[in-house]
mmCIF file of C-alpha atoms in Angstrom:
data_model
loop_
_atom_site.group_PDB
_atom_site.id
_atom_site.type_symbol
_atom_site.label_atom_id
_atom_site.label_comp_id
_atom_site.label_asym_id
_atom_site.label_seq_id
_atom_site.Cartn_x
_atom_site.Cartn_y
_atom_site.Cartn_z
ATOM 1 C CA MET A 1 50.381 19.179 0.212
ATOM 2 C CA ARG A 2 48.338 16.957 2.550
ATOM 3 C CA ILE A 3 45.657 18.505 4.525
ATOM 4 C CA PHE A 4 46.318 18.579 8.353
ATOM 5 C CA GLY A 5 50.100 17.417 7.321
ATOM 6 C CA LYS A 6 48.157 13.713 7.502
ATOM 7 C CA GLY A 7 49.986 10.278 6.521
ATOM 8 C CA ARG A 8 48.455 7.762 4.241
ATOM 9 C CA HIS A 9 46.507 5.454 6.602
ATOM 10 C CA ARG A 10 43.478 3.087 6.566
ATOM 11 C CA PRO A 11 40.034 4.905 6.052
ATOM 12 C CA SER A 12 37.959 4.290 9.069
ATOM 13 C CA ALA A 13 34.953 1.951 9.105
ATOM 14 C CA SER A 14 32.541 4.736 8.963
ATOM 15 C CA TRP A 15 34.458 6.049 5.744
ATOM 16 C CA ARG A 16 34.019 2.588 3.761
ATOM 17 C CA GLN A 17 30.499 1.993 4.824
ATOM 18 C CA ALA A 18 29.580 5.380 3.468
ATOM 19 C CA THR A 19 31.838 4.864 0.849
ATOM 20 C CA ASP A 20 30.417 1.468 0.005
ATOM 21 C CA ARG A 21 26.648 2.505 0.233
ATOM 22 C CA ALA A 22 27.281 5.514 -2.021
ATOM 23 C CA PHE A 23 28.336 3.379 -4.938
ATOM 24 C CA THR A 24 25.796 0.572 -4.420
ATOM 25 C CA LEU A 25 23.087 3.586 -4.703
ATOM 26 C CA ILE A 26 25.120 5.356 -8.285
ATOM 27 C CA GLY A 27 24.660 1.901 -9.401
ATOM 28 C CA ASP A 28 20.818 2.454 -9.222
ATOM 29 C CA GLY A 29 21.055 6.127 -10.280
ATOM 30 C CA ARG A 30 20.388 7.595 -6.814
ATOM 31 C CA TYR A 31 22.702 10.183 -7.420
ATOM 32 C CA GLU A 32 21.857 12.841 -5.025
ATOM 33 C CA ASP A 33 21.604 10.093 -1.964
ATOM 34 C CA ALA A 34 24.686 9.223 -3.262
ATOM 35 C CA GLY A 35 26.120 12.451 -3.598
ATOM 36 C CA ALA A 36 25.322 12.895 0.532
ATOM 37 C CA LEU A 37 27.391 9.872 1.315
ATOM 38 C CA LEU A 38 30.489 10.545 -0.227
ATOM 39 C CA THR A 39 30.037 14.465 1.144
ATOM 40 C CA ARG A 40 30.078 12.860 4.808
ATOM 41 C CA ALA A 41 32.670 10.273 3.811
ATOM 42 C CA ALA A 42 35.326 13.461 2.897
ATOM 43 C CA ASP A 43 33.896 15.318 5.781
ATOM 44 C CA LEU A 44 35.539 12.066 7.910
ATOM 45 C CA GLU A 45 38.186 11.377 6.148
ATOM 46 C CA PRO A 46 39.534 15.148 4.249
ATOM 47 C CA TRP A 47 43.110 13.959 4.049
ATOM 48 C CA LEU A 48 42.348 10.929 1.484
ATOM 49 C CA SER A 49 42.974 11.377 -2.201
ATOM 50 C CA GLU A 50 40.311 8.696 -2.882
ATOM 51 C CA SER A 51 37.208 10.875 -1.124
ATOM 52 C CA TRP A 52 37.747 13.514 -3.214
ATOM 53 C CA PHE A 53 38.481 10.852 -6.292
ATOM 54 C CA ASN A 54 35.391 9.215 -5.256
ATOM 55 C CA LEU A 55 33.226 13.048 -5.769
ATOM 56 C CA ALA A 56 35.301 13.346 -8.344
ATOM 57 C CA LEU A 57 33.856 10.112 -10.128
ATOM 58 C CA LEU A 58 30.020 11.048 -8.667
ATOM 59 C CA HIS A 59 30.340 14.137 -10.440
ATOM 60 C CA LYS A 60 31.908 13.281 -14.067
ATOM 61 C CA PHE A 61 28.559 10.406 -13.801
ATOM 62 C CA ARG A 62 26.285 14.011 -13.351
ATOM 63 C CA HIS A 63 28.097 15.942 -15.520
ATOM 64 C CA ASP A 64 28.042 18.438 -13.120
ATOM 65 C CA TRP A 65 32.112 19.671 -14.839
ATOM 66 C CA GLU A 66 32.582 22.538 -12.472
ATOM 67 C CA GLN A 67 32.399 20.153 -9.295
ATOM 68 C CA ALA A 68 34.532 17.254 -10.681
ATOM 69 C CA ARG A 69 37.123 19.516 -11.725
ATOM 70 C CA ALA A 70 37.141 20.923 -8.494
ATOM 71 C CA ALA A 71 37.029 17.940 -6.252
ATOM 72 C CA GLY A 72 39.807 16.176 -8.728
ATOM 73 C CA LEU A 73 42.171 18.719 -7.861
ATOM 74 C CA ARG A 74 41.530 18.306 -4.199
ATOM 75 C CA ALA A 75 42.518 14.442 -5.164
ATOM 76 C CA VAL A 76 45.131 15.041 -6.762
ATOM 77 C CA ALA A 77 46.883 17.153 -4.161
ATOM 78 C CA LEU A 78 46.783 14.548 -1.712
ATOM 79 C CA LEU A 79 48.358 11.629 -4.130
ATOM 80 C CA ASP A 80 51.174 9.754 -3.203
ATOM 81 C CA ARG A 81 52.238 9.693 -6.464
ATOM 82 C CA SER A 82 50.994 11.400 -9.418
ATOM 83 C CA ALA A 83 52.410 9.595 -12.724
ATOM 84 C CA GLY A 84 49.566 7.520 -14.241
ATOM 85 C CA ALA A 85 47.108 7.801 -11.259
ATOM 86 C CA PRO A 86 43.326 7.807 -12.972
ATOM 87 C CA ASP A 87 43.009 10.925 -10.741
ATOM 88 C CA TRP A 88 44.577 13.070 -13.260
ATOM 89 C CA TRP A 89 42.258 11.565 -15.802
ATOM 90 C CA ASN A 90 39.565 12.269 -14.114
ATOM 91 C CA VAL A 91 40.748 16.011 -13.693
ATOM 92 C CA GLY A 92 41.542 15.964 -17.672
ATOM 93 C CA ILE A 93 37.977 15.026 -18.649
ATOM 94 C CA ALA A 94 36.724 17.949 -16.140
ATOM 95 C CA ALA A 95 38.979 20.432 -17.915
ATOM 96 C CA THR A 96 38.277 19.221 -21.113
ATOM 97 C CA ALA A 97 34.093 19.493 -21.096
ATOM 98 C CA LEU A 98 35.066 22.996 -19.450
ATOM 99 C CA GLN A 99 37.792 23.954 -22.465
ATOM 100 C CA ASP A 100 40.135 24.683 -19.907
ATOM 101 C CA TRP A 101 43.369 24.025 -21.840
ATOM 102 C CA PRO A 102 45.629 24.845 -19.480
ATOM 103 C CA LEU A 103 44.746 22.413 -17.259
ATOM 104 C CA ALA A 104 43.935 19.607 -19.182
ATOM 105 C CA ARG A 105 47.590 19.811 -20.562
ATOM 106 C CA ARG A 106 48.572 19.776 -17.295
ATOM 107 C CA ALA A 107 46.225 16.872 -16.160
ATOM 108 C CA TRP A 108 47.501 14.543 -19.740
ATOM 109 C CA GLN A 109 51.163 15.570 -18.849
ATOM 110 C CA ALA A 110 50.817 14.691 -14.826
ATOM 111 C CA TYR A 111 49.054 11.186 -16.018
ATOM 112 C CA GLY A 112 52.093 10.378 -18.056
ATOM 113 C CA LEU A 113 51.332 11.417 -21.908
ATOM 114 C CA LYS A 114 53.142 13.294 -23.789
ATOM 115 C CA VAL A 115 51.422 16.619 -24.916
ATOM 116 C CA PRO A 116 53.583 17.988 -28.140
ATOM 117 C CA GLY A 117 53.314 22.193 -27.838
ATOM 118 C CA GLY A 118 50.899 22.878 -30.753
ATOM 119 C CA VAL A 119 47.977 25.275 -29.604
ATOM 120 C CA ALA A 120 44.843 25.630 -31.834
ATOM 121 C CA ALA A 121 43.322 29.374 -31.793
ATOM 122 C CA SER A 122 40.822 28.565 -29.240
ATOM 123 C CA GLY A 123 43.805 27.029 -26.649
ATOM 124 C CA GLU A 124 43.039 23.890 -26.876
ATOM 125 C CA PRO A 125 46.624 21.163 -27.458
ATOM 126 C CA THR A 126 46.998 19.816 -30.855
ATOM 127 C CA GLY A 127 48.950 17.046 -32.413
ATOM 128 C CA MET A 128 48.681 14.525 -29.868
ATOM 129 C CA ASP A 129 48.065 12.118 -33.003
ATOM 130 C CA LEU A 130 46.736 9.450 -31.224
ATOM 131 C CA GLY A 131 45.022 7.627 -34.180
ATOM 132 C CA SER A 132 41.989 6.154 -34.836
ATOM 133 C CA ALA A 133 39.083 4.133 -32.161
ATOM 134 C CA ALA A 134 35.442 3.354 -31.910
ATOM 135 C CA VAL A 135 33.123 5.055 -29.277
ATOM 136 C CA ARG A 136 29.772 3.288 -28.210
ATOM 137 C CA LEU A 137 27.314 6.401 -28.498
ATOM 138 C CA SER A 138 24.217 6.225 -26.096
ATOM 139 C CA PRO A 139 26.320 3.824 -24.032
ATOM 140 C CA GLU A 140 23.206 3.164 -21.233
ATOM 141 C CA GLY A 141 20.465 3.661 -24.089
ATOM 142 C CA GLU A 142 20.186 2.259 -27.188
ATOM 143 C CA ALA A 143 24.054 1.944 -27.692
ATOM 144 C CA GLU A 144 25.425 2.252 -30.994
ATOM 145 C CA VAL A 145 29.174 1.741 -31.752
ATOM 146 C CA VAL A 146 30.824 3.788 -34.505
ATOM 147 C CA TRP A 147 34.620 4.582 -35.610
ATOM 148 C CA GLY A 148 36.277 7.598 -34.885
ATOM 149 C CA ARG A 149 39.941 9.999 -34.792
ATOM 150 C CA ARG A 150 40.657 10.796 -31.177
ATOM 151 C CA LEU A 151 41.825 14.281 -31.336
ATOM 152 C CA ASP A 152 42.913 14.135 -27.639
ATOM 153 C CA PRO A 153 42.674 11.262 -24.563
ATOM 154 C CA ALA A 154 38.857 12.690 -23.947
ATOM 155 C CA ARG A 155 37.388 13.346 -27.171
ATOM 156 C CA ILE A 156 36.569 11.717 -30.542
ATOM 157 C CA GLU A 157 35.499 13.174 -33.714
ATOM 158 C CA LEU A 158 33.312 10.902 -35.425
ATOM 159 C CA LEU A 159 33.720 9.539 -38.941
ATOM 160 C CA SER A 160 31.392 7.274 -39.063
ATOM 161 C CA ILE A 161 27.705 7.979 -39.997
ATOM 162 C CA PRO A 162 24.993 7.216 -37.119
ATOM 163 C CA LEU A 163 22.165 5.968 -37.080
ATOM 164 C CA PRO A 164 19.209 8.134 -36.016
ATOM 165 C CA SER A 165 18.092 6.951 -33.463
ATOM 166 C CA SER A 166 21.504 7.474 -31.927
ATOM 167 C CA GLY A 167 20.723 11.364 -31.924
ATOM 168 C CA ARG A 168 24.487 12.046 -33.438
ATOM 169 C CA ARG A 169 25.806 13.118 -36.374
ATOM 170 C CA TRP A 170 28.869 12.300 -38.954
ATOM 171 C CA GLY A 171 31.572 14.976 -37.465
ATOM 172 C CA GLU A 172 30.297 16.056 -34.161
ATOM 173 C CA VAL A 173 33.279 15.761 -31.464
ATOM 174 C CA VAL A 174 31.615 13.603 -28.263
ATOM 175 C CA LEU A 175 33.427 13.571 -24.800
ATOM 176 C CA HIS A 176 34.278 10.199 -24.000
ATOM 177 C CA ASP A 177 35.507 8.087 -20.994
ATOM 178 C CA GLY A 178 38.680 6.975 -19.980
ATOM 179 C CA VAL A 179 38.189 3.117 -19.442
ATOM 180 C CA PRO A 180 37.398 1.376 -22.749
ATOM 181 C CA HIS A 181 34.945 -1.450 -22.892
ATOM 182 C CA GLY A 182 35.740 -3.655 -25.549
ATOM 183 C CA GLU A 183 37.687 -4.306 -28.674
ATOM 184 C CA ARG A 184 37.406 -3.991 -31.938
ATOM 185 C CA THR A 185 40.141 -5.871 -34.021
ATOM 186 C CA THR A 186 40.431 -6.109 -38.307
ATOM 187 C CA ALA A 187 41.586 -8.791 -40.777
ATOM 188 C CA ALA A 188 44.784 -7.098 -40.899
ATOM 189 C CA GLY A 189 45.457 -7.736 -36.517
ATOM 190 C CA HIS A 190 45.207 -4.054 -35.113
ATOM 191 C CA SER A 191 43.062 -3.864 -32.537
ATOM 192 C CA TYR A 192 41.240 -0.465 -31.299
ATOM 193 C CA PRO A 193 39.629 0.164 -27.805
ATOM 194 C CA VAL A 194 35.691 0.993 -27.525
ATOM 195 C CA PHE A 195 34.998 3.922 -25.334
ATOM 196 C CA ASP A 196 31.887 5.216 -23.809
ATOM 197 C CA GLU A 197 30.470 8.387 -24.749
ATOM 198 C CA ILE A 198 29.718 10.814 -21.536
ATOM 199 C CA GLU A 199 28.266 13.958 -23.727
ATOM 200 C CA LEU A 200 27.771 15.743 -27.078
ATOM 201 C CA TRP A 201 31.176 18.085 -26.677
ATOM 202 C CA ALA A 202 30.512 20.195 -30.121
ATOM 203 C CA PRO A 203 27.916 19.658 -32.542
ATOM 204 C CA SER A 204 28.237 19.019 -36.560
ATOM 205 C CA PRO A 205 25.603 21.477 -38.744
ATOM 206 C CA VAL A 206 25.825 18.329 -41.186
ATOM 207 C CA PRO A 207 22.427 16.406 -41.656
ATOM 208 C CA THR A 208 21.828 12.973 -41.695
ATOM 209 C CA TRP A 209 20.022 11.373 -44.691
ATOM 210 C CA VAL A 210 19.255 7.796 -45.306
ATOM 211 C CA VAL A 211 18.090 6.828 -49.526
ATOM 212 C CA LEU A 212 17.835 3.406 -50.848
ATOM 213 C CA LEU A 213 20.269 2.702 -53.363
ATOM 214 C CA GLU A 214 20.304 0.432 -56.604
ATOM 215 C CA ALA A 215 23.757 -0.382 -56.724
ATOM 216 C CA ALA A 216 24.408 -3.818 -59.120
ATOM 217 C CA THR A 217 28.065 -4.066 -57.708
ATOM 218 C CA GLU A 218 29.916 -3.511 -54.903
ATOM 219 C CA ALA A 219 32.367 -1.187 -57.070
ATOM 220 C CA ASP A 220 28.935 1.147 -58.064
ATOM 221 C CA ARG A 221 28.217 1.659 -53.974
ATOM 222 C CA ASP A 222 31.846 2.055 -53.191
ATOM 223 C CA ALA A 223 31.602 5.012 -56.035
ATOM 224 C CA LEU A 224 29.081 6.580 -53.992
ATOM 225 C CA GLU A 225 31.318 6.683 -50.619
ATOM 226 C CA GLN A 226 34.454 7.799 -52.707
ATOM 227 C CA LEU A 227 32.633 10.949 -54.363
ATOM 228 C CA ALA A 228 30.901 12.063 -50.873
ATOM 229 C CA SER A 229 34.261 11.690 -49.310
ATOM 230 C CA ASP A 230 35.655 13.579 -51.935
ATOM 231 C CA ALA A 231 32.815 16.604 -51.560
ATOM 232 C CA GLY A 232 34.352 16.273 -47.942
ATOM 233 C CA PHE A 233 31.358 14.740 -46.526
ATOM 234 C CA ALA A 234 30.759 10.803 -46.015
ATOM 235 C CA ALA A 235 28.107 8.025 -47.062
ATOM 236 C CA GLU A 236 28.009 4.823 -45.674
ATOM 237 C CA ASP A 237 26.094 1.534 -46.777
ATOM 238 C CA TRP A 238 24.783 0.384 -43.961
ATOM 239 C CA SER A 239 23.098 -2.482 -44.766
ATOM 240 C CA SER A 240 26.461 -3.809 -44.702
ATOM 241 C CA SER A 241 28.189 -2.086 -41.760
ATOM 242 C CA VAL A 242 25.602 -2.679 -39.621
ATOM 243 C CA ARG A 243 25.510 -5.426 -37.038
ATOM 244 C CA LEU A 244 22.668 -6.029 -34.212
ATOM 245 C CA LEU A 245 24.530 -7.164 -31.073
ATOM 246 C CA CYS A 246 24.016 -7.903 -27.549
ATOM 247 C CA ARG A 247 25.537 -5.900 -24.721
ATOM 248 C CA MET A 248 28.008 -8.563 -23.748
ATOM 249 C CA CYS A 249 29.089 -9.358 -27.408
ATOM 250 C CA SER A 250 29.269 -5.379 -27.971
ATOM 251 C CA GLU A 251 32.010 -5.089 -24.953
ATOM 252 C CA SER A 252 34.296 -7.936 -25.747
ATOM 253 C CA ARG A 253 36.859 -8.165 -28.189
ATOM 254 C CA MET A 254 34.661 -8.392 -31.510
ATOM 255 C CA PRO A 255 36.268 -8.312 -35.277
ATOM 256 C CA SER A 256 35.417 -5.301 -37.166
ATOM 257 C CA ASP A 257 34.603 -7.001 -40.740
ATOM 258 C CA GLU A 258 32.192 -9.178 -42.415
ATOM 259 C CA GLY A 259 34.115 -12.407 -42.930
ATOM 260 C CA ASP A 260 34.028 -14.336 -46.137
ATOM 261 C CA GLY A 261 31.788 -16.505 -48.075
ATOM 262 C CA GLU A 262 29.037 -17.801 -45.999
ATOM 263 C CA HIS A 263 30.618 -17.537 -42.306
ATOM 264 C CA LEU A 264 28.274 -15.686 -40.382
ATOM 265 C CA ASP A 265 29.527 -14.401 -37.150
ATOM 266 C CA PRO A 266 28.054 -16.121 -34.196
ATOM 267 C CA HIS A 267 27.682 -12.919 -32.177
ATOM 268 C CA ASP A 268 25.545 -11.210 -34.876
ATOM 269 C CA HIS A 269 22.316 -10.784 -33.936
ATOM 270 C CA SER A 270 20.823 -9.466 -36.827
ATOM 271 C CA GLU A 271 18.481 -11.228 -39.427
ATOM 272 C CA PRO A 272 20.851 -12.316 -42.382
ATOM 273 C CA GLY A 273 19.015 -11.274 -45.885
ATOM 274 C CA HIS A 274 17.375 -7.715 -44.576
ATOM 275 C CA PRO A 275 19.113 -4.538 -45.147
ATOM 276 C CA GLY A 276 20.331 -1.489 -43.169
ATOM 277 C CA PRO A 277 19.684 -2.360 -39.128
ATOM 278 C CA LEU A 278 17.960 -5.488 -39.652
ATOM 279 C CA GLY A 279 20.881 -7.556 -40.791
ATOM 280 C CA HIS A 280 24.143 -6.737 -42.621
ATOM 281 C CA ARG A 281 24.910 -9.644 -44.786
ATOM 282 C CA SER A 282 23.001 -11.853 -47.020
ATOM 283 C CA PRO A 283 23.076 -15.756 -47.104
ATOM 284 C CA GLY A 284 25.857 -16.775 -49.047
ATOM 285 C CA ALA A 285 27.714 -13.633 -49.697
ATOM 286 C CA VAL A 286 25.701 -12.761 -52.363
ATOM 287 C CA TRP A 287 25.970 -9.192 -53.363
ATOM 288 C CA VAL A 288 21.878 -7.551 -53.300
ATOM 289 C CA PRO A 289 21.542 -4.386 -55.357
ATOM 290 C CA GLU A 290 19.402 -2.886 -52.718
ATOM 291 C CA ARG A 291 21.169 -1.247 -50.430
ATOM 292 C CA GLU A 292 20.349 1.256 -47.558
ATOM 293 C CA CYS A 293 22.795 4.059 -47.414
ATOM 294 C CA GLY A 294 23.539 6.571 -44.821
ATOM 295 C CA ILE A 295 24.365 10.475 -46.022
ATOM 296 C CA ALA A 296 26.091 12.964 -44.379
ATOM 297 C CA ALA A 297 25.918 16.207 -46.735
ATOM 298 C CA PRO A 298 24.256 19.806 -46.683
ATOM 299 C CA ALA A 299 20.521 19.830 -47.981
ATOM 300 C CA GLY A 300 22.223 21.923 -51.435
ATOM 301 C CA LEU A 301 24.592 18.812 -51.806
ATOM 302 C CA VAL A 302 22.689 15.706 -51.383
ATOM 303 C CA ARG A 303 20.636 15.414 -54.343
ATOM 304 C CA GLY A 304 23.529 16.356 -56.625
ATOM 305 C CA LEU A 305 25.918 13.905 -55.287
ATOM 306 C CA LEU A 306 23.356 11.136 -55.831
ATOM 307 C CA ASP A 307 22.269 12.513 -59.293
ATOM 308 C CA GLY A 308 25.711 12.743 -60.275
ATOM 309 C CA TRP A 309 26.846 9.305 -59.418
ATOM 310 C CA VAL A 310 24.138 7.863 -61.427
ATOM 311 C CA ALA A 311 24.862 9.722 -63.892
ATOM 312 C CA ASP A 312 28.297 8.024 -63.576
ATOM 313 C CA SER A 313 26.765 4.593 -64.534
ATOM 314 C CA PRO A 314 22.953 5.151 -65.441
ATOM 315 C CA ASP A 315 22.422 1.488 -66.204
ATOM 316 C CA SER A 316 23.646 0.136 -62.798
ATOM 317 C CA ARG A 317 22.647 2.920 -60.401
ATOM 318 C CA ASP A 318 19.805 4.248 -59.331
ATOM 319 C CA TRP A 319 18.220 5.466 -55.804
ATOM 320 C CA ARG A 320 15.221 6.607 -54.354
ATOM 321 C CA ASP A 321 13.322 7.782 -50.763
ATOM 322 C CA LEU A 322 16.027 10.184 -49.607
ATOM 323 C CA GLU A 323 14.740 11.387 -46.062
ATOM 324 C CA GLU A 324 16.465 13.765 -43.782
ATOM 325 C CA VAL A 325 16.528 11.369 -40.466
ATOM 326 C CA CYS A 326 19.246 13.578 -38.225
#
């Protein structure tokens, strides 16, 4: 139903001027000033879905989910079309943030996504089976791209162990935006989108630890990762998995593997030969026994995991300097 029964028409010059200025202010982080202008634009052209879409977008940037939901619903009420409209996607994000599951289901269906009939005890839709993706944590700060499992179109459960600088933990669920910024490809040719985190949706009680390993071979390292996985937690060799990328590279199409032999990724701005955040491979791909490893496990289990790992092969394994970092 259209407000005042108005048909679609070109917005006024005053509307365009207020809107253009508002988005310039948004780019500068001046959300309050931008909000005043977008509210004025909505007063000038209340029958335009774009007026309310822009306000919903601003409220999403501010994480004001009640207002984002309200403006988003006004936007979709004025749409000429529904399937595939980004207005519905923003409504879905706001509804997910608020755990308004009936509205989230309606939004994804209206956008054109198939939503299975499964419902969790909390009421949230289940079984959307969207596969794996990467998410960029703290996209406006010291950004870090990690892997996760998509629970629905707006949430990812973190399966990588984030670095402590991110403030995120393994197993946390983050709300993410709908437009990917970059891709990660595998050696098999599969491509995965990289979404930007909006905010933490569900925290994890599992702490993150950093430890220095002595692992004589890659198989020794792999054994610890498998041991942690079998226990229901995680270990990750940060010496191999961490690359430092500039923003332009991070937001482009990037290979997720490390390459073979002496090939060095030209987009990798780390320092080869240094473990952990300073570099992810050594010259000539020679295995370096000292590894900086992240572990996600409860305090009462982590030392037992490490001791059990050493006990299985004491001549080729050791650990030291265990520290809880997040």
